[in-house]
mmCIF file of C-alpha atoms and ligand atoms in Angstrom:
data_model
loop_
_atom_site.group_PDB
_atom_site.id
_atom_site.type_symbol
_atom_site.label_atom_id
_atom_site.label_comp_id
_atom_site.label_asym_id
_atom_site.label_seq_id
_atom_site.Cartn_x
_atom_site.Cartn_y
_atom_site.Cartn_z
ATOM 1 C CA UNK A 105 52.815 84.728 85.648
ATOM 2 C CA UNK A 106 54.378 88.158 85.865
ATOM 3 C CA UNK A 107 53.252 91.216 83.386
ATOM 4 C CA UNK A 108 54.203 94.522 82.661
ATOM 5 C CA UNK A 109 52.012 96.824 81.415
ATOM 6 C CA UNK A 110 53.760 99.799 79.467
ATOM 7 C CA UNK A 111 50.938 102.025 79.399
ATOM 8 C CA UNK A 112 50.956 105.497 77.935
ATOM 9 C CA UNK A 113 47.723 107.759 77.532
ATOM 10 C CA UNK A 114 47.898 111.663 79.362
ATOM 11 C CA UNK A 115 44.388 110.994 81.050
ATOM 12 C CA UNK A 116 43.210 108.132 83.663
ATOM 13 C CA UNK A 117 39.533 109.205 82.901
ATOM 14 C CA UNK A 118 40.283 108.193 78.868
ATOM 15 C CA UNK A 119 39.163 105.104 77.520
ATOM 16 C CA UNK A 120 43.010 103.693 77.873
ATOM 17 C CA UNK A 121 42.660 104.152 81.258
ATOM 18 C CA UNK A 122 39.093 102.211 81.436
ATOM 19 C CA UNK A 123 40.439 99.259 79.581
ATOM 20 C CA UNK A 124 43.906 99.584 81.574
ATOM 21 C CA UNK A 125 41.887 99.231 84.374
ATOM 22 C CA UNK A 126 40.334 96.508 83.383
ATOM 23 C CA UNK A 127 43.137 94.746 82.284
ATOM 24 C CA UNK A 128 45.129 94.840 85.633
ATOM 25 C CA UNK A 129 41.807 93.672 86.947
ATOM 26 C CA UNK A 130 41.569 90.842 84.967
ATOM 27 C CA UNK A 131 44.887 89.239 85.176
ATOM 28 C CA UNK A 132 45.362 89.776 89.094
ATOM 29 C CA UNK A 133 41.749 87.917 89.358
ATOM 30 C CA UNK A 134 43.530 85.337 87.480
ATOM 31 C CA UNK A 135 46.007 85.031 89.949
ATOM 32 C CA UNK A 136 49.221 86.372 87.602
ATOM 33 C CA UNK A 137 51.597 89.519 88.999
ATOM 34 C CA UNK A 138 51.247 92.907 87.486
ATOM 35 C CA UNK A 139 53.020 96.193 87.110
ATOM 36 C CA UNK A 140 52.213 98.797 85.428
ATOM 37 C CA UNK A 141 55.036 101.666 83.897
ATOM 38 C CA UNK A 142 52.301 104.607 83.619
ATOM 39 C CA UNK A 143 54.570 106.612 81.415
ATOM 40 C CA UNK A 144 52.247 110.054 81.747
ATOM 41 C CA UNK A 145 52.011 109.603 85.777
ATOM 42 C CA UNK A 146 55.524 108.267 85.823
ATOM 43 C CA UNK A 147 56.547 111.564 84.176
ATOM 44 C CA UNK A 148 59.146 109.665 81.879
ATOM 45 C CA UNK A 149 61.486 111.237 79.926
ATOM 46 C CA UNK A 150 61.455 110.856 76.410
ATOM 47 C CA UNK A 151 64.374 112.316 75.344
ATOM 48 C CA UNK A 152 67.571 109.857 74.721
ATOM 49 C CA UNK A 153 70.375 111.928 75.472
ATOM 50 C CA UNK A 154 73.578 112.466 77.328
ATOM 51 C CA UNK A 155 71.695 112.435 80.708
ATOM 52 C CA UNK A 156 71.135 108.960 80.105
ATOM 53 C CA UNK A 157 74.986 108.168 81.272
ATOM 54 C CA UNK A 158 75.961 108.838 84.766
ATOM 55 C CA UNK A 159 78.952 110.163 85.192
ATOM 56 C CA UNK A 160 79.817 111.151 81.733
ATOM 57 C CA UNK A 161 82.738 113.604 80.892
ATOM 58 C CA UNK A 162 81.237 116.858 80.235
ATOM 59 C CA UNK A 163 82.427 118.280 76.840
ATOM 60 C CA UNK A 164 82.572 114.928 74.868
ATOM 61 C CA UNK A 165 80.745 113.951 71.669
ATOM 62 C CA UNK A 166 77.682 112.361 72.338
ATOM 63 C CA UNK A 167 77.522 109.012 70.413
ATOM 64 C CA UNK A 168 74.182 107.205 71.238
ATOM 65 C CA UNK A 169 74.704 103.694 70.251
ATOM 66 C CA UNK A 170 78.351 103.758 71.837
ATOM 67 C CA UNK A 171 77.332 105.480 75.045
ATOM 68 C CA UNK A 172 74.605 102.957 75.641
ATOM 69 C CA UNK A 173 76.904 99.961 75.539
ATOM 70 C CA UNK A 174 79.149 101.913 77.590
ATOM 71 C CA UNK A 175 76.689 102.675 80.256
ATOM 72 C CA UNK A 176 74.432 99.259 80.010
ATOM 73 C CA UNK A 177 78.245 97.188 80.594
ATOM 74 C CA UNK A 178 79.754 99.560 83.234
ATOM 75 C CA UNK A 179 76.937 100.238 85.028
ATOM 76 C CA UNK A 180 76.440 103.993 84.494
ATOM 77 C CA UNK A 181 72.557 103.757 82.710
ATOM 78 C CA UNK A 182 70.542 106.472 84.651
ATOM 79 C CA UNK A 183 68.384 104.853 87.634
ATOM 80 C CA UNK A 184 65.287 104.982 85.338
ATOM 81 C CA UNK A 185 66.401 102.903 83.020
ATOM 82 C CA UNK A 186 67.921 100.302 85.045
ATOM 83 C CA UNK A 187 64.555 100.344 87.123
ATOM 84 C CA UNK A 188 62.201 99.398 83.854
ATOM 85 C CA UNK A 189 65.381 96.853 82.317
ATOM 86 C CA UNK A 190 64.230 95.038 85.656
ATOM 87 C CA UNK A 191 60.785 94.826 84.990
ATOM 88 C CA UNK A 192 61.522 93.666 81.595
ATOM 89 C CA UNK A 193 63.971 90.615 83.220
ATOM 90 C CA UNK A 194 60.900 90.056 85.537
ATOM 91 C CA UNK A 195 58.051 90.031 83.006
ATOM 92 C CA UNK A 196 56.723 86.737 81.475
ATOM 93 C CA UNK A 197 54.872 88.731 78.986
ATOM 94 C CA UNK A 198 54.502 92.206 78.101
ATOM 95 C CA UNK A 199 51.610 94.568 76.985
ATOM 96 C CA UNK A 200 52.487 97.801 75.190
ATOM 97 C CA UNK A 201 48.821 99.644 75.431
ATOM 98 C CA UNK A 202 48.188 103.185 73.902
ATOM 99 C CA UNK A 203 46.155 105.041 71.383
ATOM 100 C CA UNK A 204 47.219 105.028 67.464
ATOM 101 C CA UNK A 205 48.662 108.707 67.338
ATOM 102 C CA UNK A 206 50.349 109.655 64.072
ATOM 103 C CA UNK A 207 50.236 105.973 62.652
ATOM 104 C CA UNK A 208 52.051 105.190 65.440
ATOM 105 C CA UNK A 209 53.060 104.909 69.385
ATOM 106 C CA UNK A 210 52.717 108.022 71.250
ATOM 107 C CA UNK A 211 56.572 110.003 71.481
ATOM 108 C CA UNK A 212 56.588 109.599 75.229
ATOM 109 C CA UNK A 213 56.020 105.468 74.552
ATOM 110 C CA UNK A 214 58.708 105.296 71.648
ATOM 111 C CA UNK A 215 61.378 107.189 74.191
ATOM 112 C CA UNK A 216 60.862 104.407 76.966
ATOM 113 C CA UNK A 217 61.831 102.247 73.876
ATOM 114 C CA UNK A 218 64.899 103.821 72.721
ATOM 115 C CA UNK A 219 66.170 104.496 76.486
ATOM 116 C CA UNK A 220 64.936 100.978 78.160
ATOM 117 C CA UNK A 221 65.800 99.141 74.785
ATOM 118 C CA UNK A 222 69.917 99.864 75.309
ATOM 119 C CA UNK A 223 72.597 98.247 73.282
ATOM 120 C CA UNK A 224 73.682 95.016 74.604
ATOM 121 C CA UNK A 225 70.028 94.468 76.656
ATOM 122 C CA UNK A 226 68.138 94.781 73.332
ATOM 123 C CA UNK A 227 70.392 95.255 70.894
ATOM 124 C CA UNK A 228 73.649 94.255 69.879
ATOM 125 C CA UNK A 229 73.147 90.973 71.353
ATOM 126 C CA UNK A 230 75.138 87.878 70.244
ATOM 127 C CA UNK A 231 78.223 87.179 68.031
ATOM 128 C CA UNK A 232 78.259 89.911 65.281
ATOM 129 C CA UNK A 233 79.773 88.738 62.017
ATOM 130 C CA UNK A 234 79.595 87.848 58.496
ATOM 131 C CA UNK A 235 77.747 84.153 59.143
ATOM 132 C CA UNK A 236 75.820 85.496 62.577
ATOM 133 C CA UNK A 237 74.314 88.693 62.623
ATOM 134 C CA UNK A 238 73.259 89.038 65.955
ATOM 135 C CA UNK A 239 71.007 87.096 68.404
ATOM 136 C CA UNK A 240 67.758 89.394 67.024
ATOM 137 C CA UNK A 241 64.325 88.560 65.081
ATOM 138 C CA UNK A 242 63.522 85.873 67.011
ATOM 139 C CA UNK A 243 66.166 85.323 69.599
ATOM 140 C CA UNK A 244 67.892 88.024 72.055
ATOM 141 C CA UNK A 245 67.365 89.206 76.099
ATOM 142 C CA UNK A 246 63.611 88.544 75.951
ATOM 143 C CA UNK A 247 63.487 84.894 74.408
ATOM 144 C CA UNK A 248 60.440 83.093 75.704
ATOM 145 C CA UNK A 249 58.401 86.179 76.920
ATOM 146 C CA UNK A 250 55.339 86.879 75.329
ATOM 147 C CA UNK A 251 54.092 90.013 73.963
ATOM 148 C CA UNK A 252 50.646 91.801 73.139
ATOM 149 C CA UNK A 253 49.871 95.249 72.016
ATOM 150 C CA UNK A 254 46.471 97.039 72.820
ATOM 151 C CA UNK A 255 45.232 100.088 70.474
ATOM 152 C CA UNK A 256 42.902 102.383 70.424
ATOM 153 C CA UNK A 257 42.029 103.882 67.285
ATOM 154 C CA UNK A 258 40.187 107.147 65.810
ATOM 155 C CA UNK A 259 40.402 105.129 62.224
ATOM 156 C CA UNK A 260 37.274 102.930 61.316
ATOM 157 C CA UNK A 261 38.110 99.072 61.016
ATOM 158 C CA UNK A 262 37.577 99.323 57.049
ATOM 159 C CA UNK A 263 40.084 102.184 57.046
ATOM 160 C CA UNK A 264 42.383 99.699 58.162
ATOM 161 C CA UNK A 265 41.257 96.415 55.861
ATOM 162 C CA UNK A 266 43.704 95.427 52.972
ATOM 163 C CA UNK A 267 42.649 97.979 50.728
ATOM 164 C CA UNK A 268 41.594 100.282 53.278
ATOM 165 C CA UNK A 269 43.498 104.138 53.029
ATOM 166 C CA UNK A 270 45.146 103.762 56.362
ATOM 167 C CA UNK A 271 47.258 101.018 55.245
ATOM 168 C CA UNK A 272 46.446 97.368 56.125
ATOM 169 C CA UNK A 273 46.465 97.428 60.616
ATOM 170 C CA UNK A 274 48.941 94.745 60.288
ATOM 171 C CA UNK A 275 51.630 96.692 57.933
ATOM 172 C CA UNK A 276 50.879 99.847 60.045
ATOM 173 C CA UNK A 277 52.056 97.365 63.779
ATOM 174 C CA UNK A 278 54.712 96.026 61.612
ATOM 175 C CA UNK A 279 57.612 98.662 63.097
ATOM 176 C CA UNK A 280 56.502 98.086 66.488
ATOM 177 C CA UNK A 281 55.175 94.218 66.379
ATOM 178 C CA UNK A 282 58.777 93.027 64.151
ATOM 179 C CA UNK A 283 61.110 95.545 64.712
ATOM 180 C CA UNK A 284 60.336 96.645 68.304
ATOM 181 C CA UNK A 285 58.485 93.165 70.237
ATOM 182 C CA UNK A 286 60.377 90.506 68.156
ATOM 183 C CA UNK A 287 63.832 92.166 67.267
ATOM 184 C CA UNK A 288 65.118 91.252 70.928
ATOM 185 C CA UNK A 289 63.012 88.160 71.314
ATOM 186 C CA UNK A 290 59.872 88.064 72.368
ATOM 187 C CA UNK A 291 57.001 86.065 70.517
ATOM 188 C CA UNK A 292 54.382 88.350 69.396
ATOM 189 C CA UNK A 293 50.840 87.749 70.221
ATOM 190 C CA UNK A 294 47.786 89.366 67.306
ATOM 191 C CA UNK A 295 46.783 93.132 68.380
ATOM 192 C CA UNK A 296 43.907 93.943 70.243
ATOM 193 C CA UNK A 297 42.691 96.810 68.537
ATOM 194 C CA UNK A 298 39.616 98.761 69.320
ATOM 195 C CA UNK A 299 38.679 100.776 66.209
ATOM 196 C CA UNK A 300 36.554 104.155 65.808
ATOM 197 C CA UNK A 301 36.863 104.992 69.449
ATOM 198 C CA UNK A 302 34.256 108.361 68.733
ATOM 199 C CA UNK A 303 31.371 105.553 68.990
ATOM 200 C CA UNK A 304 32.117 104.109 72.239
ATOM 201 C CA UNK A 305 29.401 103.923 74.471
ATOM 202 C CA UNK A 306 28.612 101.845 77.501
ATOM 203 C CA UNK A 307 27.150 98.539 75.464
ATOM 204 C CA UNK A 308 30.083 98.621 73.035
ATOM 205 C CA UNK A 309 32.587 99.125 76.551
ATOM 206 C CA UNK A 310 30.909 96.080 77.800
ATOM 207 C CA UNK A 311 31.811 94.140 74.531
ATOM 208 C CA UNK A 312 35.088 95.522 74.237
ATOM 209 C CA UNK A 313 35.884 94.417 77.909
ATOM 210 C CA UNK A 314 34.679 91.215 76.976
ATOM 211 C CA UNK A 315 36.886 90.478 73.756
ATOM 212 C CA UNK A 316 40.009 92.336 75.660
ATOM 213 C CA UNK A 317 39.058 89.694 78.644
ATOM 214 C CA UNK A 318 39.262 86.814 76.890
ATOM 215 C CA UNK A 319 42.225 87.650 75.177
ATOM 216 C CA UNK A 320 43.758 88.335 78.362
ATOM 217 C CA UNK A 321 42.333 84.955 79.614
ATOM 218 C CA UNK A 322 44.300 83.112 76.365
ATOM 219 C CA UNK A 323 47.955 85.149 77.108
ATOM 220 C CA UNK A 324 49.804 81.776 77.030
ATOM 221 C CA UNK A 325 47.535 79.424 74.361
ATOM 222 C CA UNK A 326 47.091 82.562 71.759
ATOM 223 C CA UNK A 327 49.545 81.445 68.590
ATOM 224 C CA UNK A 328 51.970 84.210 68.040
ATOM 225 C CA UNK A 329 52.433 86.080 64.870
ATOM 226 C CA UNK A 330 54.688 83.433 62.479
ATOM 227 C CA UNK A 331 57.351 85.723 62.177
ATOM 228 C CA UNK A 332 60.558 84.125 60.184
ATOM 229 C CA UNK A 333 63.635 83.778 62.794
ATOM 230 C CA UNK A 334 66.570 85.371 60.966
ATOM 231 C CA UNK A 335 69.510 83.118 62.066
ATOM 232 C CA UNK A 336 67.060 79.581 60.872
ATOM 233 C CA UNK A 337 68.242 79.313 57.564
ATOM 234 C CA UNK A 338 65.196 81.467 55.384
ATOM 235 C CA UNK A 339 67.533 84.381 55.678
ATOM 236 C CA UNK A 340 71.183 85.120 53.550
ATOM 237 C CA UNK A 341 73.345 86.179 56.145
ATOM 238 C CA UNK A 342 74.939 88.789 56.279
ATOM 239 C CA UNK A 343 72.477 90.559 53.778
ATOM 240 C CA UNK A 344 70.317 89.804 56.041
ATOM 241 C CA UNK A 345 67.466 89.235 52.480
ATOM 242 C CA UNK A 346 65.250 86.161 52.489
ATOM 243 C CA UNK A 347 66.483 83.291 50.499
ATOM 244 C CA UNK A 348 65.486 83.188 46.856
ATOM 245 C CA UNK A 349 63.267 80.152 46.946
ATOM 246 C CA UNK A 350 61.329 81.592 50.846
ATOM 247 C CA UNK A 351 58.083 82.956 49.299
ATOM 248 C CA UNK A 352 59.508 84.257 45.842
ATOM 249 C CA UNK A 353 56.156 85.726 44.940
ATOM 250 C CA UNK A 354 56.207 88.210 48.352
ATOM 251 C CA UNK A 355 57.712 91.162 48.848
ATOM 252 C CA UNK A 356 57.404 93.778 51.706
ATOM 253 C CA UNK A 357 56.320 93.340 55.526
ATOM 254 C CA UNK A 358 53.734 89.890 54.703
ATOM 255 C CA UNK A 359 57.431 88.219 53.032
ATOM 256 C CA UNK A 360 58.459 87.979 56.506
ATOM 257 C CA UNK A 361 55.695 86.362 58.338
ATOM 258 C CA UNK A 362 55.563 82.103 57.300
HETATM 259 P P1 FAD B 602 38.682 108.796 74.675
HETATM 260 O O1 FAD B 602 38.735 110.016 73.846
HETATM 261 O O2 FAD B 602 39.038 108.926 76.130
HETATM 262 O O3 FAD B 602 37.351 108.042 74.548
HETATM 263 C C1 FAD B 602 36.779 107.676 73.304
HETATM 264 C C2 FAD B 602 35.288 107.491 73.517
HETATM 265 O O4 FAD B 602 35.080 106.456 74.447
HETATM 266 C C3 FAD B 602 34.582 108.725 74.077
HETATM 267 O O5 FAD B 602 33.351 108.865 73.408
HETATM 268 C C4 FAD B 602 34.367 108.404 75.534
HETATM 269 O O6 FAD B 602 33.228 109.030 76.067
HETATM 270 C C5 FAD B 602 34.197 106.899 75.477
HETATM 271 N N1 FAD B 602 34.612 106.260 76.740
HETATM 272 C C6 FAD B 602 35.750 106.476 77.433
HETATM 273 N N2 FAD B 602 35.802 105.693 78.535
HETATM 274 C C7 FAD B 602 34.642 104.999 78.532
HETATM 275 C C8 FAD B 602 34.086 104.033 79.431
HETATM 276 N N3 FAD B 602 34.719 103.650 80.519
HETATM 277 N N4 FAD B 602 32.883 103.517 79.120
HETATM 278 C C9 FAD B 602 32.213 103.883 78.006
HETATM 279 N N5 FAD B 602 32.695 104.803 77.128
HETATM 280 C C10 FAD B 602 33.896 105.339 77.395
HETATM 281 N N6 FAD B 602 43.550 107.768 64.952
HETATM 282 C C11 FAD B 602 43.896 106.948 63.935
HETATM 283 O O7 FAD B 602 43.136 106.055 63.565
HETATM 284 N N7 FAD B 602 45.121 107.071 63.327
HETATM 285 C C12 FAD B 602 46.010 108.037 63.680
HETATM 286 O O8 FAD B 602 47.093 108.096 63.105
HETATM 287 C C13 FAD B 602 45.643 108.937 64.726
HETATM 288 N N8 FAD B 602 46.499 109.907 65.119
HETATM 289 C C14 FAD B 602 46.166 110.697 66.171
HETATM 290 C C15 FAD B 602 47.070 111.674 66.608
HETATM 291 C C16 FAD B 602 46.782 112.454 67.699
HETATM 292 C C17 FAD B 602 47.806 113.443 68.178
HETATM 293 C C18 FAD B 602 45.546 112.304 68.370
HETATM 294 C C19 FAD B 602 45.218 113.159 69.564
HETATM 295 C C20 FAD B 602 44.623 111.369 67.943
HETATM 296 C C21 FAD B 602 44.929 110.548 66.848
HETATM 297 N N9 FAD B 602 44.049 109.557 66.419
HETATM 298 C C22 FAD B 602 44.392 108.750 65.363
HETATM 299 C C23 FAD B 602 42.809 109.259 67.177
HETATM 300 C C24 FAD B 602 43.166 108.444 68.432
HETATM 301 O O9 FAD B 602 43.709 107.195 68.071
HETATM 302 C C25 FAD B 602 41.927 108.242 69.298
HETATM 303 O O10 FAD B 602 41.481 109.532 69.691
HETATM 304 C C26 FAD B 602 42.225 107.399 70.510
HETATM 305 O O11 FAD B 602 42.560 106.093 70.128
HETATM 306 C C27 FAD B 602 41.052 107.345 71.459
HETATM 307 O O12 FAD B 602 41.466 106.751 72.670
HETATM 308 P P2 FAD B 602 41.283 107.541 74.052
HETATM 309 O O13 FAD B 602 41.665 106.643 75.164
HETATM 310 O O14 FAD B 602 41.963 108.862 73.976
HETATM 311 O O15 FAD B 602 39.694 107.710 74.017
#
């Protein structure tokens, strides 16, 4: 199988880098294909912007969503772009690895998102109108790929638990597990997180390698996340709301997972 590995951490001597390492490691002993987008070595740009067009005419207003479509269907998208859009095509499943900064990805992680991620390759997809809103959620470019995040965090696993003051890990994913990995497609594999990173030492890097390895080892037979598909009937379309009688006692992120 072919894997990318989006992989964003400033340092190759961090503990990303160890388990990055060991990941690649891993998977090419098991015989699968891997690249790796080092976004820090790779010196990616963050920054969407009017750069992002070849070929624009200087002077004009900048409309991001608009000049995306225009680029992505004419063929304009800076080289960078076009370059990880291939590995994406290529990829049977896709890791997204970094360390929890801010409650979230790191900036230089969520630009390769909204650069890589343009409209009619990950969004805008399908028949747009009142009874179809979209192929997203579900379906879209990257139907039948798998994806997998792995986290690092400063946070204690408690911090994280359902009552813990971080907010629940899975509510805290939720932006980048739904609305990033499954809005164009892909089925969503559980995190791997690695909590309290300040107490690593070598015994706990041995166990960590272990759990990360066998994940890695179960890629294809992991279930994915149950997210609901929006476009097979739980939804009202186009409010896009779940249907009165889907879980009426749920509200929130946990409404949309079956
Ligand atoms: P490192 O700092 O490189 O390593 C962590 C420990 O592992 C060190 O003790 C190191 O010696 C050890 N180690 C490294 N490699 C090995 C190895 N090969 N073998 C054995 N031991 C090893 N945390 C949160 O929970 N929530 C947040 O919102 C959050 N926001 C942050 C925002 C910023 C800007 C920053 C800088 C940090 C934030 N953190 C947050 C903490 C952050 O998530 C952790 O610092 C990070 O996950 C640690 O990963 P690292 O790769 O940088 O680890």
């Amino acid at each position: 199988m072919n894997i990318l590995i989006v992989y964003a951490h400033p340092e190759p001597r961090s503990l990303n880098g160890s388990l990055k390492d060991f990941s690649i490691k891993r998977l090419e002993d098991a015989g699968h294909t891997v690249q790796v987008s080092d976004l820090y070595a790779m010196n990616w740009k963050a920054s969407l912007d009017q750069d992002d067009s070849i070929d624009r005419p200087a002077g004009t207003r900048f409309d991001p969503s608009h000049e995306s479509r225009l680029a992505f269907e004419s063929g304009r998208q800076s080289q960078d772009i076009v370059l990880e859009q291939n590995k994406l095509r290529w990829a049977d499943a896709l890791i997204l690895q970094f360390p929890l900064w801010w409650f979230s990805m790191p900036a230089i992680l969520k630009g390769w998102v909204e650069r890589v991620y343009a409209y009619g390759f990950a969004y805008g997809v399908g028949e747009h109108s009142d009874s179809h809103w979209g192929d997203r959620y579900g379906e879209g470019s990257m139907t039948g790929k798998r994806a997998m995040l792995i986290v690092t965090t400063g946070g204690w696993e408690s911090h994280y638990g359902p009552r813990g003051i971080n907010g629940p890990i899975d509510d805290v994913l939720f932006p980048i597990q739904h609305g990033i990995l499954y809005y164009p497609g892909f089925d969503v594999l559980p995190p791997f997180v690695v909590y309290r990173t300040s107490r690593m030492d070598d015994e706990r890097f041995l166990e960590t390698c272990d759990k990360l390895g066998q994940r890695l080892d179960d890629l294809w037979n992991t279930n994915p996340i149950p997210y609901r598909q929006q476009n097979a009937g739980e939804y009202d379309i186009p409010e896009c709301t779940l249907r009165p009688e889907i879980a009426p006692e749920q509200v929130g992120f946990a409404a949309h997972i079956a």
